[in-house]
Every structure is written in C-alpha cells, then in structure tokens.
Amino acid sequence: MVAIRSLTAILTYVIGLCGMIPLFPWLTTFPRVILLVGLLSGLWQDRKGSWQLKPWMQNVVIVPVFFFYALQFSHANPAQPVISVLAIMLAVRLSGEKSVRHSLQIYTLSMFCLASSSLFDLSPVFLIYLGLLLFMVAFALVLLTFQNQDHAMMVSTSDLKKILLSALLMPVFAVPLILFFFPIMPRTQLPLWYFLSPPSLRTTGYSDTVEPGSQSSITETRSLAFRAEMPRQAQKQLYWRGTVFNRTDGNKWTRISQIPTEQPEFTGQTVRQVIYPEPSAGRTLIALDRPAALVMQRVIRSPDGVFELSRLLGGRLSYSADSQSNGLIAQRNAINRRFYTQLPDLLPARIKALVLEIARAGRDDSARVEFLENYFRNGGYRYSTVDLATGDRALEQFLFEKKQGHCEFFASSFALLLRAADVPCRLVGGYLGGEYNDLGGYYLITDAKAHVWVEAYIDGSGWVRIDPSSFAANAGEVWAASSSQNLLLRISLVLDSINYVWNRSVISYDFEQQVNIVRHVGSRLQGINPSKILRASLPYFAGIVLLALLLFAIRRASYFHNREQRVLSRFLRIIEREFSISTGDGGVGLFEIALLADNIHVSNFVKIYAGAVYHDRGLTDDEYLRLKQILRSLKGVESKIS
Amino acid sequence: MKLFLKTHAFTNVFDVLSRDYLQGKEEVLRLSVIALLVGGHILVEDLPGLGKTTVALALAGVTGLSFGRVQCTSDLLPSDITGLSIFNREEGHFSFQPGPIFNNIVLLDEINRSMPRTQSAMLEAMEERRVTIEGVTYPLPDPFMVFATQNPSDQSGTFLLPESQLDRFLICTGIGYPEEQLERQIIAGGGIRELVSNLMPLVTSSEIMAAKNDVQAVYLSDKVLSYIHNIVLSTRRHDLILTGLSTRAAINLAQASKAAAFLAGRDYVAPDDVKNIAVAVCAHRLTMRSDMNTTDRGGVIRTIIASIALPLA
C-alpha cells in the first residue's frame, strides 16, 4: 500500500526540479539562492510534517518581489526579470505546504520555467525534460484527483500500476499529434532571447589577421567549429578554406577586399558537402578547399575563393558546397602578379640573403618553390605552440634562431620568402583535418583545428596549396596524434551525433523544408489515380476499423460490460460513500441495500434496476435515463449532507 | 397492477396478523404463508409456550381455511390421523370417517412424540397429498399444509425425525422469545387464543389458489438460478457437511424464493429473496459429519452464503 499523499509530494518535487534545472544556469545569483533555499526548506518541512510558512505569508512575500522585478523590466532587458519572478514564485510554492491547489501551481510554474529556458538555449536536453515533465504531470494530475477526494487515501501497488499506465497513455496518445504538427508549425531556429540581443558570440579559431609573434604561447580550445556532412575523404585533403590574407607588412598578414578577378577552372572531381557551422560572430563561410560553388542566400563570393555573408545572421544555418580538394586550381587567364607579390618596403638583411639564395635556384616559380620547400624540410624546424618568438622581429627569430612555432609562423614566413623571391602567393586561413563520425556520416571540426597555409601561383599550373607546417621535423607526430581514436573520443562522437541530429532535424528544420515537403506531397498527389488510392488503402482502412472495433470490444468486456454495470458501479460507489454501507464483492443484495439505506431514491433505483436485470433483460433507454436521474439526485443528497 | 392487488391481499393478511395478534412473530408467519403458497409444509422447532399453535390457528382463521389438529403421543396410531372406516349399521356398509388430516391446515403438535410408524404415515400423506385406506384412495384438500411442531429440549420418549423425513418439510424454523417490551405487553394483555379463534377470514380459498398460480409464474432469471445452484454445490463441497442439499432441496429453495418474491410484490426473484430464505429452507436438510453433529446448521448455511457473491448485474 502506498499513500497517495507522499507519492504526490515526491512527484511535485521532481516536477519542480525538472523546471528548475534547465533554467538554473541562466538565472542571476539571487533567484538561484532563493530557488535552492525554497527547495531545501520545502523538503525539510515535508520531512518534519509541519509547515511554519503559511500560504498568506508566502503571498505577502511574493508581492514586493514581483514589483521589484516589474520595475526592472525594460525593452533592453525583458527576459531576466520574467524568469527571475518565475523562479522565485516556484521556490516560494515549493517551500510551502503542498495542497492540491499549490501542487497544480507548482506544475504550471515548472512548465513555464522549462519553456522560458528555451529562450536561452535550444538543446536536445530540452526534449528530455519536456517528456519527463509531461509524463509526470499527467501522472500527478491523476493522483491529485484521488487526493482531492480523500486526503489520506492509500492505494495498492497493482492499482498504482493501473494509474501509471493510464497516465502514460495520455502523453503517448499525444505523440502522433506532435509528429503531425512538427513539420507544419512555424518555428524558430535560434533561441528567442539570444536573437533579440546576442551575447558575445564565440570567436572563430582563426582571426581576421595573421600575426605570429603577438603571443608567446597559444592555448587551444576544443569547442566545436562546424560539422560537415559528406563521405569520408583522405585525411591529407581535409583543408577547410575560410578566408584569404593577401597583404603583409612583414609581421602581420591582413585581407583587403579589392581583389583582382581570377578565372579558376574546376576540372577535377568535386565533393558535395553540407556544412552546419556553430553560431559565431564571423561572416566567413567555411568549405572544403577549394569550393567551386556554395549554395546559400545573400552570399558574396570573392574571386579568391572566399565566401562571406552579406550581413550577419544569428542562429544556426546550413549550406551546401561543392569543392575540388586536390589542392591545385588552374587559371584560365594569367593573374595579377603584382597584387600577390606585394611586400613591405624593408626586409631584414638575413631574409634578403635567403631570398638571394632562392633566386639562384632557378628562374621559374616551381623551381623556387621547390627550393624553399627543401629549405624548410631540412632546416630542422619544429612545430610548437609554446616558447614562441615574439616582437617585431618574430619571423626572423623563427627562421634563423628559435626554429620552432605554429602554423602561422611557418605559413607567414614561407609566404613572405616566396613573395620576396617574386613568386605570387597568399595565406589561407581555415581548418585542417577533423574527426569523422561514422554514425552520423559527418566530419566534426573543433576550433583547435584552425590552421593557416599558403597558396602559391605557379605559372602554367595555377594556384597550388602548400602547407609549410607539414615541413616541420615533428609534423608526423603532431598530425598522427589527433587521428588515434580512444574510447572517450568515440563516446563523445556518439553523443555529438545525437546533438547533430537534433540541430539538423529540429532546430535548422526551416520554412524552406516545410515548403519542400508540401510541394513534394502535392506533386506526388497529382500523379495518383484517386480510385487506385481508394482500392489500395481499403485493406488498411478496414484493418484500422477492425482493430478499433476489437479494442473497443476488449475494453467493454474487461472494464464495464454494458451500461447496466456502469450504472450499478456508480450506484454502489454512492451507496458506500453516502450511506456507509459496505457493498464489497456482492455481499449485500440490492433490496437489502434499499432496506438499510431507507431512502426513497435508493429504493426507486433498486426497483427499476433489479426489475430489468433479474428479468434477464437490459435496461431500456427510458429506464436508463431515470436511473441516471436518480443517481444525480442521490449525489444531490450527498452534497446536502456534506 | 393485478399482481399488486393480489399481493396486497396477502400483505394485508400479514399486517393484520402481526400487528393485531401475533406481535414479534412476523418471520414465522411469513414463512408459513410462503409454505402455504408453494404447497409445502413447515416444521417449527421451539420450546413450548412460545405461540407455535397460536400461529397455526391464526393462519387458519385469517385465511378461512379448515383447520385440523393432532396432538401427537407415543400411542397415536396412523388411523387416528388419516381416519378410518366404521360399519354403519343402519345402512349396512362401512362408511369412511375422515381423520384430522382432511383439513387445509393440519397442526401436528409435537410430531417427535409419535411412533415412527405414525410419523411415516403422516409424512407419506404430506408428500402424496392423498390417503389410501382399505384400498380406497382419498385425495386431500387443496390447499394443504402441515404445520408441525417439535420440542427440541425434551428428548425423553421421543422419536427424532430421520433426515429423509425432514427433507419433506419445505421450511424448518424457530420462533424465539419475543422482545422484552413486547413480552411485557403480551403478559399484560393475557393470552390471545380466544381472540384468534374469532378471527374473520381476510382472503378466500380461490384467492389463495390464484396466488399459488401466480407464485409459479414468478420469473426466475438465469443469474439467480446460478446463484441457487452455487449455494447447493457449495453445501456438497463443504468440510463440515457429510451430505449436502438434494435436488429436491434446490427445487424447494427456488420455489420458496419465488413465493418470497411474490410476497415482496415482485414478479421476479431477486438474489435477496434466496439469501433471506435459504437458512429456513436448507439448514434442516443438511447431514453433518458425525463429529460435527452439534454444529449450528443455520450458521454453516450463513457462512456458505456469505462466501458467494450475489449476482448484482
């Protein structure tokens, strides 16, 4: 036997927690503390069984809080006061005695709290909390109706199972409706509140300038940059093109947007990919190097293969791109060599000497590139993110003294030397590599993968991708380390694929896709012969009807065979409650009940009912109506008594 | 409506008797009327001086039926009850002098005092409803009811009725002492024998016959039938009982229930009717296991009934 009261109390706390936890990270300190205090004091008082806080005290407390936050409310700050009031009201209700009315208020407040958490965050965890909350509220509501009838009611475990089952049915029946509404309801792709005032967004792993020597060491962040849905590629080809830097002052590389036109020829095989970037403040769109085409609205395409949004879009987006990933892009016409050989006025003497050496290697571009590659490969350079060269002469230090640095050092020094040797080149910023998630069929690229490499123009072939970092002596171990898949990584990949599915099919499911579905359905419908459909669907339809009939029959057979039994059980309930006559298991005859009850309605009921039943016939409609009327008047007796 | 009027006549009989004459004996009176309507017999087991005879007299008086009385003794002969042929000297042949049994209501007082030979002659007459004397069969009047009494306490010089004979009584019941208040009134008022003997009939013989037909027509539903059958089957399976209820007992229970329903003004049998009358109809027919002979049979029947759910729907 279980006391309904303790059950509802537990459910109420769990429901309260389901509302609190998702909202908690977004609250300010004061509501957080109040929430915790409210929850704990409620639990403590529930344990003791006595309630120091009376409802009127609580109501008095809420009023000033409400006014305080109402004054804080403004267009610039609409969300925080609302959620604070919600949280504090929830806390106050949790701390008080849980009457039926207060329990219902807690459920509502929890729902509101959970809903308001979606103003800040649209993660799949929301769905879990919502499912939990819906199920538990349904269960608790059923229990509360019992508690409302009898405060100290006890139920057996088997009855509890039945209640649980019927409560479970409610959300389960709602699932088909949810599935139906999901594709057609309007939606938002971004948390509403963030949309209104985006907080400082994640900065991308690569910046809009390349300036080796500005820091003595860099720390890598493992936050997600983007996902790319595509078939698995050779790891060596995974260069993700972001932006291009075409100007240098010797230390710093920047981008200027007036770029001479180019006419690239994409002759090789292209790879189709769909990119799902994490929301960021950058406008550059990433794609596998080098994107031939990128399908997205309001995109500006630069001649050097950089794609940028014309204005910043908040929230999640997705776009598809076709890329040729072999690292060589032929040009139909000659490029503007002057633009890509721009140099600062002064170069350090040691670099000048090195450039002379390069120039001696040969007249054409490819010979000079090859010479420089060999110079780097044999120079004993090491890849490192600590103990870096700094200051104005950082590149010089890197080349001739420290001989260790990260990709920016390698790439910018390499490009500087090429330009000094009159080979056109530019720096490309983006990402390198990525973890392939076999479950979801996509690459996962974190900010730690940010990378810079060089594109050199070789007359006669075109733009060639050169990664100077790969010439480092320890390049093999640096690159190999990331490819080993340990268990933790695999688990995180699985978890990520859940997140990915959520983002893909729920969050970034947009209006266009809705229209597509409708159009698709429409075009399918046009090509169909109606009579054919009818014939094809007839067996299904008949099956459904049969199933429904069967279920109905089983239900009738197992619960209430007919209306006679229904009426009787109602009658017996009223008799037990109102006249305190125990009618359990047919131990008392109807006429005996009438005698004991000594009530005109009761004996009338018995006369009509027994007259039908003990004649082996069902109730006529007229009798049925009269019986129901009698039951109503018996209920009237009840309310008068109570 | 017709039924109501007929029933009304009998309830009127009842009311008059129990209100004006036989206070505190409603139950035994009701059972007697049931026995009368079904055509069965009743055995009243109780101490002397509690009004057994008065009930029989009153019933006879109020129904206007003929009444015969036999005071049983150990030297009572069968012919003392059935009657005998006496030679009529003037007419020159034997003429039949009917005994007290040729009455509608026959009171057999202290039936256990008579010899088994006489007992079996009487019980045979009760069952056959006719008497054969010297090769001539004389039918007994209709309605015919035996109102037998026996004194359970004084067992010396008595012959207990065997089980097979007990089975012939539709109903066996006691009377019990009246309530305290009621008894004081009775003491104050003195005996009512005189009053009872001057009762005016309230129903006619033809009305009784018609009512008997109506009782037969009372509807017995399958549900109630199963209920009766369940009770009978349970007595056959019970631990304390050697032999349970016979098929005749089951028939009698159904008939008595019909009569009870009729008296309650209904044309169908409710399980309540069965439940209320089961002890009176069934208890005396049970043969208990030898070591359980002293067990209260009524109590056994009551526990059996309590264990079977009434068919409410």
PDB file of N, CA and C in Angstrom, chain A residues 459-537:
ATOM      1  N   ASP A 459      53.213  29.585 -62.518  1.00  0.00           N
ATOM      2  CA  ASP A 459      52.836  29.891 -63.902  1.00  0.00           C
ATOM      3  C   ASP A 459      52.732  28.593 -64.692  1.00  0.00           C
ATOM      4  N   GLY A 460      51.612  28.458 -65.388  1.00  0.00           N
ATOM      5  CA  GLY A 460      51.434  27.268 -66.188  1.00  0.00           C
ATOM      6  C   GLY A 460      50.551  26.240 -65.506  1.00  0.00           C
ATOM      7  N   SER A 461      50.570  26.164 -64.137  1.00  0.00           N
ATOM      8  CA  SER A 461      49.691  25.189 -63.466  1.00  0.00           C
ATOM      9  C   SER A 461      48.507  25.880 -62.805  1.00  0.00           C
ATOM     10  N   GLY A 462      48.774  26.886 -61.970  1.00  0.00           N
ATOM     11  CA  GLY A 462      47.691  27.583 -61.290  1.00  0.00           C
ATOM     12  C   GLY A 462      48.037  27.742 -59.833  1.00  0.00           C
ATOM     13  N   TRP A 463      47.036  27.892 -58.998  1.00  0.00           N
ATOM     14  CA  TRP A 463      47.241  28.054 -57.562  1.00  0.00           C
ATOM     15  C   TRP A 463      47.499  26.685 -56.946  1.00  0.00           C
ATOM     16  N   VAL A 464      48.628  26.578 -56.258  1.00  0.00           N
ATOM     17  CA  VAL A 464      48.987  25.300 -55.630  1.00  0.00           C
ATOM     18  C   VAL A 464      48.960  25.465 -54.123  1.00  0.00           C
ATOM     19  N   ARG A 465      48.357  24.497 -53.458  1.00  0.00           N
ATOM     20  CA  ARG A 465      48.290  24.553 -51.995  1.00  0.00           C
ATOM     21  C   ARG A 465      49.590  24.010 -51.418  1.00  0.00           C
ATOM     22  N   ILE A 466      50.232  24.798 -50.568  1.00  0.00           N
ATOM     23  CA  ILE A 466      51.457  24.358 -49.890  1.00  0.00           C
ATOM     24  C   ILE A 466      51.243  24.559 -48.399  1.00  0.00           C
ATOM     25  N   ASP A 467      51.463  23.493 -47.636  1.00  0.00           N
ATOM     26  CA  ASP A 467      51.314  23.632 -46.184  1.00  0.00           C
ATOM     27  C   ASP A 467      52.687  23.609 -45.552  1.00  0.00           C
ATOM     28  N   PRO A 468      53.258  24.768 -45.251  1.00  0.00           N
ATOM     29  CA  PRO A 468      54.622  24.788 -44.712  1.00  0.00           C
ATOM     30  C   PRO A 468      54.729  24.077 -43.375  1.00  0.00           C
ATOM     31  N   SER A 469      53.635  24.040 -42.605  1.00  0.00           N
ATOM     32  CA  SER A 469      53.718  23.367 -41.306  1.00  0.00           C
ATOM     33  C   SER A 469      54.039  21.900 -41.470  1.00  0.00           C
ATOM     34  N   SER A 470      53.671  21.337 -42.609  1.00  0.00           N
ATOM     35  CA  SER A 470      53.923  19.904 -42.803  1.00  0.00           C
ATOM     36  C   SER A 470      55.405  19.626 -43.044  1.00  0.00           C
ATOM     37  N   PHE A 471      56.198  20.709 -43.233  1.00  0.00           N
ATOM     38  CA  PHE A 471      57.648  20.505 -43.421  1.00  0.00           C
ATOM     39  C   PHE A 471      58.373  20.441 -42.092  1.00  0.00           C
ATOM     40  N   ALA A 472      57.644  20.680 -41.005  1.00  0.00           N
ATOM     41  CA  ALA A 472      58.291  20.644 -39.688  1.00  0.00           C
ATOM     42  C   ALA A 472      58.833  19.253 -39.421  1.00  0.00           C
ATOM     43  N   ALA A 473      59.925  19.192 -38.631  1.00  0.00           N
ATOM     44  CA  ALA A 473      60.559  17.904 -38.366  1.00  0.00           C
ATOM     45  C   ALA A 473      59.622  16.971 -37.615  1.00  0.00           C
ATOM     46  N   ASN A 474      58.795  17.583 -36.729  1.00  0.00           N
ATOM     47  CA  ASN A 474      57.901  16.735 -35.916  1.00  0.00           C
ATOM     48  C   ASN A 474      56.466  16.728 -36.459  1.00  0.00           C
ATOM     49  N   ALA A 475      56.289  17.077 -37.722  1.00  0.00           N
ATOM     50  CA  ALA A 475      54.936  17.167 -38.283  1.00  0.00           C
ATOM     51  C   ALA A 475      54.212  15.830 -38.171  1.00  0.00           C
ATOM     52  N   GLY A 476      54.954  14.750 -38.421  1.00  0.00           N
ATOM     53  CA  GLY A 476      54.321  13.426 -38.394  1.00  0.00           C
ATOM     54  C   GLY A 476      53.626  13.147 -37.075  1.00  0.00           C
ATOM     55  N   GLU A 477      54.373  13.361 -35.950  1.00  0.00           N
ATOM     56  CA  GLU A 477      53.759  13.008 -34.662  1.00  0.00           C
ATOM     57  C   GLU A 477      52.624  13.963 -34.296  1.00  0.00           C
ATOM     58  N   VAL A 478      52.768  15.249 -34.641  1.00  0.00           N
ATOM     59  CA  VAL A 478      51.703  16.208 -34.325  1.00  0.00           C
ATOM     60  C   VAL A 478      50.409  15.817 -35.024  1.00  0.00           C
ATOM     61  N   TRP A 479      50.548  15.476 -36.304  1.00  0.00           N
ATOM     62  CA  TRP A 479      49.328  15.159 -37.068  1.00  0.00           C
ATOM     63  C   TRP A 479      48.771  13.792 -36.734  1.00  0.00           C
ATOM     64  N   ALA A 480      49.698  12.850 -36.460  1.00  0.00           N
ATOM     65  CA  ALA A 480      49.228  11.497 -36.185  1.00  0.00           C
ATOM     66  C   ALA A 480      48.479  11.428 -34.868  1.00  0.00           C
ATOM     67  N   ALA A 481      48.889  12.269 -33.889  1.00  0.00           N
ATOM     68  CA  ALA A 481      48.292  12.186 -32.555  1.00  0.00           C
ATOM     69  C   ALA A 481      46.778  12.379 -32.607  1.00  0.00           C
ATOM     70  N   SER A 482      46.337  13.248 -33.483  1.00  0.00           N
ATOM     71  CA  SER A 482      44.905  13.560 -33.490  1.00  0.00           C
ATOM     72  C   SER A 482      44.074  12.442 -34.091  1.00  0.00           C
ATOM     73  N   SER A 483      44.741  11.571 -34.880  1.00  0.00           N
ATOM     74  CA  SER A 483      43.915  10.596 -35.579  1.00  0.00           C
ATOM     75  C   SER A 483      43.642   9.356 -34.738  1.00  0.00           C
ATOM     76  N   SER A 484      44.367   9.188 -33.608  1.00  0.00           N
ATOM     77  CA  SER A 484      44.112   7.996 -32.796  1.00  0.00           C
ATOM     78  C   SER A 484      42.776   8.165 -32.066  1.00  0.00           C
ATOM     79  N   GLN A 485      41.919   7.188 -32.209  1.00  0.00           N
ATOM     80  CA  GLN A 485      40.586   7.307 -31.619  1.00  0.00           C
ATOM     81  C   GLN A 485      40.521   6.502 -30.338  1.00  0.00           C
ATOM     82  N   ASN A 486      40.537   7.194 -29.215  1.00  0.00           N
ATOM     83  CA  ASN A 486      40.363   6.457 -27.968  1.00  0.00           C
ATOM     84  C   ASN A 486      38.879   6.354 -27.623  1.00  0.00           C
ATOM     85  N   LEU A 487      38.606   5.618 -26.529  1.00  0.00           N
ATOM     86  CA  LEU A 487      37.215   5.335 -26.176  1.00  0.00           C
ATOM     87  C   LEU A 487      36.442   6.613 -25.885  1.00  0.00           C
ATOM     88  N   LEU A 488      37.100   7.503 -25.135  1.00  0.00           N
ATOM     89  CA  LEU A 488      36.435   8.748 -24.746  1.00  0.00           C
ATOM     90  C   LEU A 488      36.004   9.528 -25.977  1.00  0.00           C
ATOM     91  N   LEU A 489      36.906   9.557 -26.952  1.00  0.00           N
ATOM     92  CA  LEU A 489      36.610  10.298 -28.167  1.00  0.00           C
ATOM     93  C   LEU A 489      35.430   9.664 -28.885  1.00  0.00           C
ATOM     94  N   ARG A 490      35.425   8.323 -28.911  1.00  0.00           N
ATOM     95  CA  ARG A 490      34.339   7.648 -29.614  1.00  0.00           C
ATOM     96  C   ARG A 490      32.989   7.939 -28.953  1.00  0.00           C
ATOM     97  N   ILE A 491      33.001   7.908 -27.587  1.00  0.00           N
ATOM     98  CA  ILE A 491      31.749   8.211 -26.872  1.00  0.00           C
ATOM     99  C   ILE A 491      31.304   9.625 -27.191  1.00  0.00           C
ATOM    100  N   SER A 492      32.269  10.560 -27.161  1.00  0.00           N
ATOM    101  CA  SER A 492      31.889  11.948 -27.417  1.00  0.00           C
ATOM    102  C   SER A 492      31.379  12.110 -28.841  1.00  0.00           C
ATOM    103  N   LEU A 493      31.909  11.268 -29.744  1.00  0.00           N
ATOM    104  CA  LEU A 493      31.403  11.331 -31.121  1.00  0.00           C
ATOM    105  C   LEU A 493      29.957  10.858 -31.195  1.00  0.00           C
ATOM    106  N   VAL A 494      29.649   9.793 -30.439  1.00  0.00           N
ATOM    107  CA  VAL A 494      28.269   9.292 -30.424  1.00  0.00           C
ATOM    108  C   VAL A 494      27.337  10.355 -29.870  1.00  0.00           C
ATOM    109  N   LEU A 495      27.745  10.948 -28.736  1.00  0.00           N
ATOM    110  CA  LEU A 495      26.925  11.990 -28.130  1.00  0.00           C
ATOM    111  C   LEU A 495      26.737  13.140 -29.097  1.00  0.00           C
ATOM    112  N   ASP A 496      27.835  13.464 -29.801  1.00  0.00           N
ATOM    113  CA  ASP A 496      27.750  14.578 -30.734  1.00  0.00           C
ATOM    114  C   ASP A 496      26.774  14.278 -31.864  1.00  0.00           C
ATOM    115  N   SER A 497      26.711  12.994 -32.265  1.00  0.00           N
ATOM    116  CA  SER A 497      25.802  12.727 -33.374  1.00  0.00           C
ATOM    117  C   SER A 497      24.351  12.928 -32.957  1.00  0.00           C
ATOM    118  N   ILE A 498      24.052  12.690 -31.650  1.00  0.00           N
ATOM    119  CA  ILE A 498      22.689  12.985 -31.171  1.00  0.00           C
ATOM    120  C   ILE A 498      22.415  14.471 -31.304  1.00  0.00           C
ATOM    121  N   ASN A 499      23.378  15.261 -30.823  1.00  0.00           N
ATOM    122  CA  ASN A 499      23.257  16.706 -30.903  1.00  0.00           C
ATOM    123  C   ASN A 499      23.079  17.161 -32.355  1.00  0.00           C
ATOM    124  N   TYR A 500      23.847  16.486 -33.219  1.00  0.00           N
ATOM    125  CA  TYR A 500      23.819  16.820 -34.643  1.00  0.00           C
ATOM    126  C   TYR A 500      22.437  16.569 -35.241  1.00  0.00           C
ATOM    127  N   VAL A 501      21.890  15.378 -34.912  1.00  0.00           N
ATOM    128  CA  VAL A 501      20.561  15.041 -35.434  1.00  0.00           C
ATOM    129  C   VAL A 501      19.541  16.057 -34.956  1.00  0.00           C
ATOM    130  N   TRP A 502      19.663  16.435 -33.692  1.00  0.00           N
ATOM    131  CA  TRP A 502      18.727  17.427 -33.131  1.00  0.00           C
ATOM    132  C   TRP A 502      18.822  18.738 -33.908  1.00  0.00           C
ATOM    133  N   ASN A 503      20.065  19.234 -34.066  1.00  0.00           N
ATOM    134  CA  ASN A 503      20.244  20.509 -34.762  1.00  0.00           C
ATOM    135  C   ASN A 503      19.747  20.436 -36.189  1.00  0.00           C
ATOM    136  N   ARG A 504      20.045  19.303 -36.812  1.00  0.00           N
ATOM    137  CA  ARG A 504      19.733  19.155 -38.214  1.00  0.00           C
ATOM    138  C   ARG A 504      18.244  19.039 -38.444  1.00  0.00           C
ATOM    139  N   SER A 505      17.599  18.146 -37.657  1.00  0.00           N
ATOM    140  CA  SER A 505      16.219  17.832 -37.992  1.00  0.00           C
ATOM    141  C   SER A 505      15.219  18.619 -37.176  1.00  0.00           C
ATOM    142  N   VAL A 506      15.632  19.261 -36.106  1.00  0.00           N
ATOM    143  CA  VAL A 506      14.675  20.044 -35.337  1.00  0.00           C
ATOM    144  C   VAL A 506      14.978  21.530 -35.420  1.00  0.00           C
ATOM    145  N   ILE A 507      16.201  21.903 -35.063  1.00  0.00           N
ATOM    146  CA  ILE A 507      16.499  23.331 -34.966  1.00  0.00           C
ATOM    147  C   ILE A 507      16.579  23.972 -36.356  1.00  0.00           C
ATOM    148  N   SER A 508      17.382  23.373 -37.267  1.00  0.00           N
ATOM    149  CA  SER A 508      17.543  24.049 -38.560  1.00  0.00           C
ATOM    150  C   SER A 508      16.547  23.555 -39.599  1.00  0.00           C
ATOM    151  N   TYR A 509      15.522  22.866 -39.109  1.00  0.00           N
ATOM    152  CA  TYR A 509      14.427  22.484 -39.997  1.00  0.00           C
ATOM    153  C   TYR A 509      13.650  23.760 -40.280  1.00  0.00           C
ATOM    154  N   ASP A 510      13.706  24.259 -41.492  1.00  0.00           N
ATOM    155  CA  ASP A 510      13.182  25.605 -41.699  1.00  0.00           C
ATOM    156  C   ASP A 510      11.994  25.625 -42.644  1.00  0.00           C
ATOM    157  N   PHE A 511      11.547  26.812 -42.880  1.00  0.00           N
ATOM    158  CA  PHE A 511      10.370  27.022 -43.697  1.00  0.00           C
ATOM    159  C   PHE A 511      10.556  26.442 -45.084  1.00  0.00           C
ATOM    160  N   GLU A 512      11.770  26.576 -45.602  1.00  0.00           N
ATOM    161  CA  GLU A 512      12.025  26.072 -46.950  1.00  0.00           C
ATOM    162  C   GLU A 512      11.749  24.573 -47.011  1.00  0.00           C
ATOM    163  N   GLN A 513      12.211  23.873 -45.971  1.00  0.00           N
ATOM    164  CA  GLN A 513      11.991  22.430 -45.949  1.00  0.00           C
ATOM    165  C   GLN A 513      10.514  22.097 -45.821  1.00  0.00           C
ATOM    166  N   GLN A 514       9.786  22.923 -45.055  1.00  0.00           N
ATOM    167  CA  GLN A 514       8.345  22.715 -44.944  1.00  0.00           C
ATOM    168  C   GLN A 514       7.694  22.848 -46.302  1.00  0.00           C
ATOM    169  N   VAL A 515       8.073  23.928 -47.021  1.00  0.00           N
ATOM    170  CA  VAL A 515       7.511  24.141 -48.350  1.00  0.00           C
ATOM    171  C   VAL A 515       7.857  22.978 -49.254  1.00  0.00           C
ATOM    172  N   ASN A 516       9.097  22.512 -49.127  1.00  0.00           N
ATOM    173  CA  ASN A 516       9.525  21.381 -49.951  1.00  0.00           C
ATOM    174  C   ASN A 516       8.659  20.160 -49.713  1.00  0.00           C
ATOM    175  N   ILE A 517       8.383  19.912 -48.460  1.00  0.00           N
ATOM    176  CA  ILE A 517       7.564  18.735 -48.136  1.00  0.00           C
ATOM    177  C   ILE A 517       6.189  18.875 -48.749  1.00  0.00           C
ATOM    178  N   VAL A 518       5.596  20.066 -48.564  1.00  0.00           N
ATOM    179  CA  VAL A 518       4.254  20.280 -49.094  1.00  0.00           C
ATOM    180  C   VAL A 518       4.275  20.127 -50.618  1.00  0.00           C
ATOM    181  N   ARG A 519       5.302  20.699 -51.254  1.00  0.00           N
ATOM    182  CA  ARG A 519       5.380  20.634 -52.708  1.00  0.00           C
ATOM    183  C   ARG A 519       5.548  19.182 -53.150  1.00  0.00           C
ATOM    184  N   HIS A 520       6.382  18.486 -52.401  1.00  0.00           N
ATOM    185  CA  HIS A 520       6.644  17.089 -52.725  1.00  0.00           C
ATOM    186  C   HIS A 520       5.350  16.275 -52.639  1.00  0.00           C
ATOM    187  N   VAL A 521       4.637  16.496 -51.539  1.00  0.00           N
ATOM    188  CA  VAL A 521       3.372  15.779 -51.357  1.00  0.00           C
ATOM    189  C   VAL A 521       2.407  16.134 -52.476  1.00  0.00           C
ATOM    190  N   GLY A 522       2.371  17.429 -52.806  1.00  0.00           N
ATOM    191  CA  GLY A 522       1.467  17.890 -53.864  1.00  0.00           C
ATOM    192  C   GLY A 522       1.778  17.215 -55.188  1.00  0.00           C
ATOM    193  N   SER A 523       3.070  17.175 -55.547  1.00  0.00           N
ATOM    194  CA  SER A 523       3.410  16.606 -56.853  1.00  0.00           C
ATOM    195  C   SER A 523       3.144  15.109 -56.862  1.00  0.00           C
ATOM    196  N   ARG A 524       3.340  14.483 -55.709  1.00  0.00           N
ATOM    197  CA  ARG A 524       3.040  13.054 -55.630  1.00  0.00           C
ATOM    198  C   ARG A 524       1.555  12.821 -55.816  1.00  0.00           C
ATOM    199  N   LEU A 525       0.765  13.695 -55.215  1.00  0.00           N
ATOM    200  CA  LEU A 525      -0.689  13.523 -55.281  1.00  0.00           C
ATOM    201  C   LEU A 525      -1.210  13.679 -56.694  1.00  0.00           C
ATOM    202  N   GLN A 526      -0.576  14.590 -57.448  1.00  0.00           N
ATOM    203  CA  GLN A 526      -1.078  14.858 -58.786  1.00  0.00           C
ATOM    204  C   GLN A 526      -0.992  13.623 -59.678  1.00  0.00           C
ATOM    205  N   GLY A 527       0.042  12.855 -59.479  1.00  0.00           N
ATOM    206  CA  GLY A 527       0.238  11.712 -60.356  1.00  0.00           C
ATOM    207  C   GLY A 527      -0.523  10.469 -59.916  1.00  0.00           C
ATOM    208  N   ILE A 528      -1.474  10.640 -59.028  1.00  0.00           N
ATOM    209  CA  ILE A 528      -2.108   9.433 -58.490  1.00  0.00           C
ATOM    210  C   ILE A 528      -3.564   9.382 -58.887  1.00  0.00           C
ATOM    211  N   ASN A 529      -4.003   8.211 -59.268  1.00  0.00           N
ATOM    212  CA  ASN A 529      -5.383   7.978 -59.622  1.00  0.00           C
ATOM    213  C   ASN A 529      -6.199   7.764 -58.344  1.00  0.00           C
ATOM    214  N   PRO A 530      -7.222   8.590 -58.096  1.00  0.00           N
ATOM    215  CA  PRO A 530      -7.932   8.501 -56.815  1.00  0.00           C
ATOM    216  C   PRO A 530      -8.536   7.118 -56.554  1.00  0.00           C
ATOM    217  N   SER A 531      -9.090   6.501 -57.598  1.00  0.00           N
ATOM    218  CA  SER A 531      -9.742   5.215 -57.358  1.00  0.00           C
ATOM    219  C   SER A 531      -8.695   4.159 -56.972  1.00  0.00           C
ATOM    220  N   LYS A 532      -7.488   4.349 -57.529  1.00  0.00           N
ATOM    221  CA  LYS A 532      -6.409   3.429 -57.208  1.00  0.00           C
ATOM    222  C   LYS A 532      -6.034   3.538 -55.725  1.00  0.00           C
ATOM    223  N   ILE A 533      -5.975   4.795 -55.286  1.00  0.00           N
ATOM    224  CA  ILE A 533      -5.657   5.024 -53.868  1.00  0.00           C
ATOM    225  C   ILE A 533      -6.696   4.348 -52.992  1.00  0.00           C
ATOM    226  N   LEU A 534      -7.940   4.562 -53.392  1.00  0.00           N
ATOM    227  CA  LEU A 534      -9.043   4.038 -52.598  1.00  0.00           C
ATOM    228  C   LEU A 534      -8.907   2.533 -52.473  1.00  0.00           C
ATOM    229  N   ARG A 535      -8.625   1.908 -53.635  1.00  0.00           N
ATOM    230  CA  ARG A 535      -8.528   0.456 -53.620  1.00  0.00           C
ATOM    231  C   ARG A 535      -7.326   0.003 -52.774  1.00  0.00           C
ATOM    232  N   ALA A 536      -6.235   0.746 -52.931  1.00  0.00           N
ATOM    233  CA  ALA A 536      -5.026   0.352 -52.210  1.00  0.00           C
ATOM    234  C   ALA A 536      -5.193   0.560 -50.708  1.00  0.00           C
ATOM    235  N   SER A 537      -5.909   1.629 -50.345  1.00  0.00           N
ATOM    236  CA  SER A 537      -5.982   1.945 -48.924  1.00  0.00           C
ATOM    237  C   SER A 537      -7.121   1.219 -48.219  1.00  0.00           C
TER     238      SER A 537
END
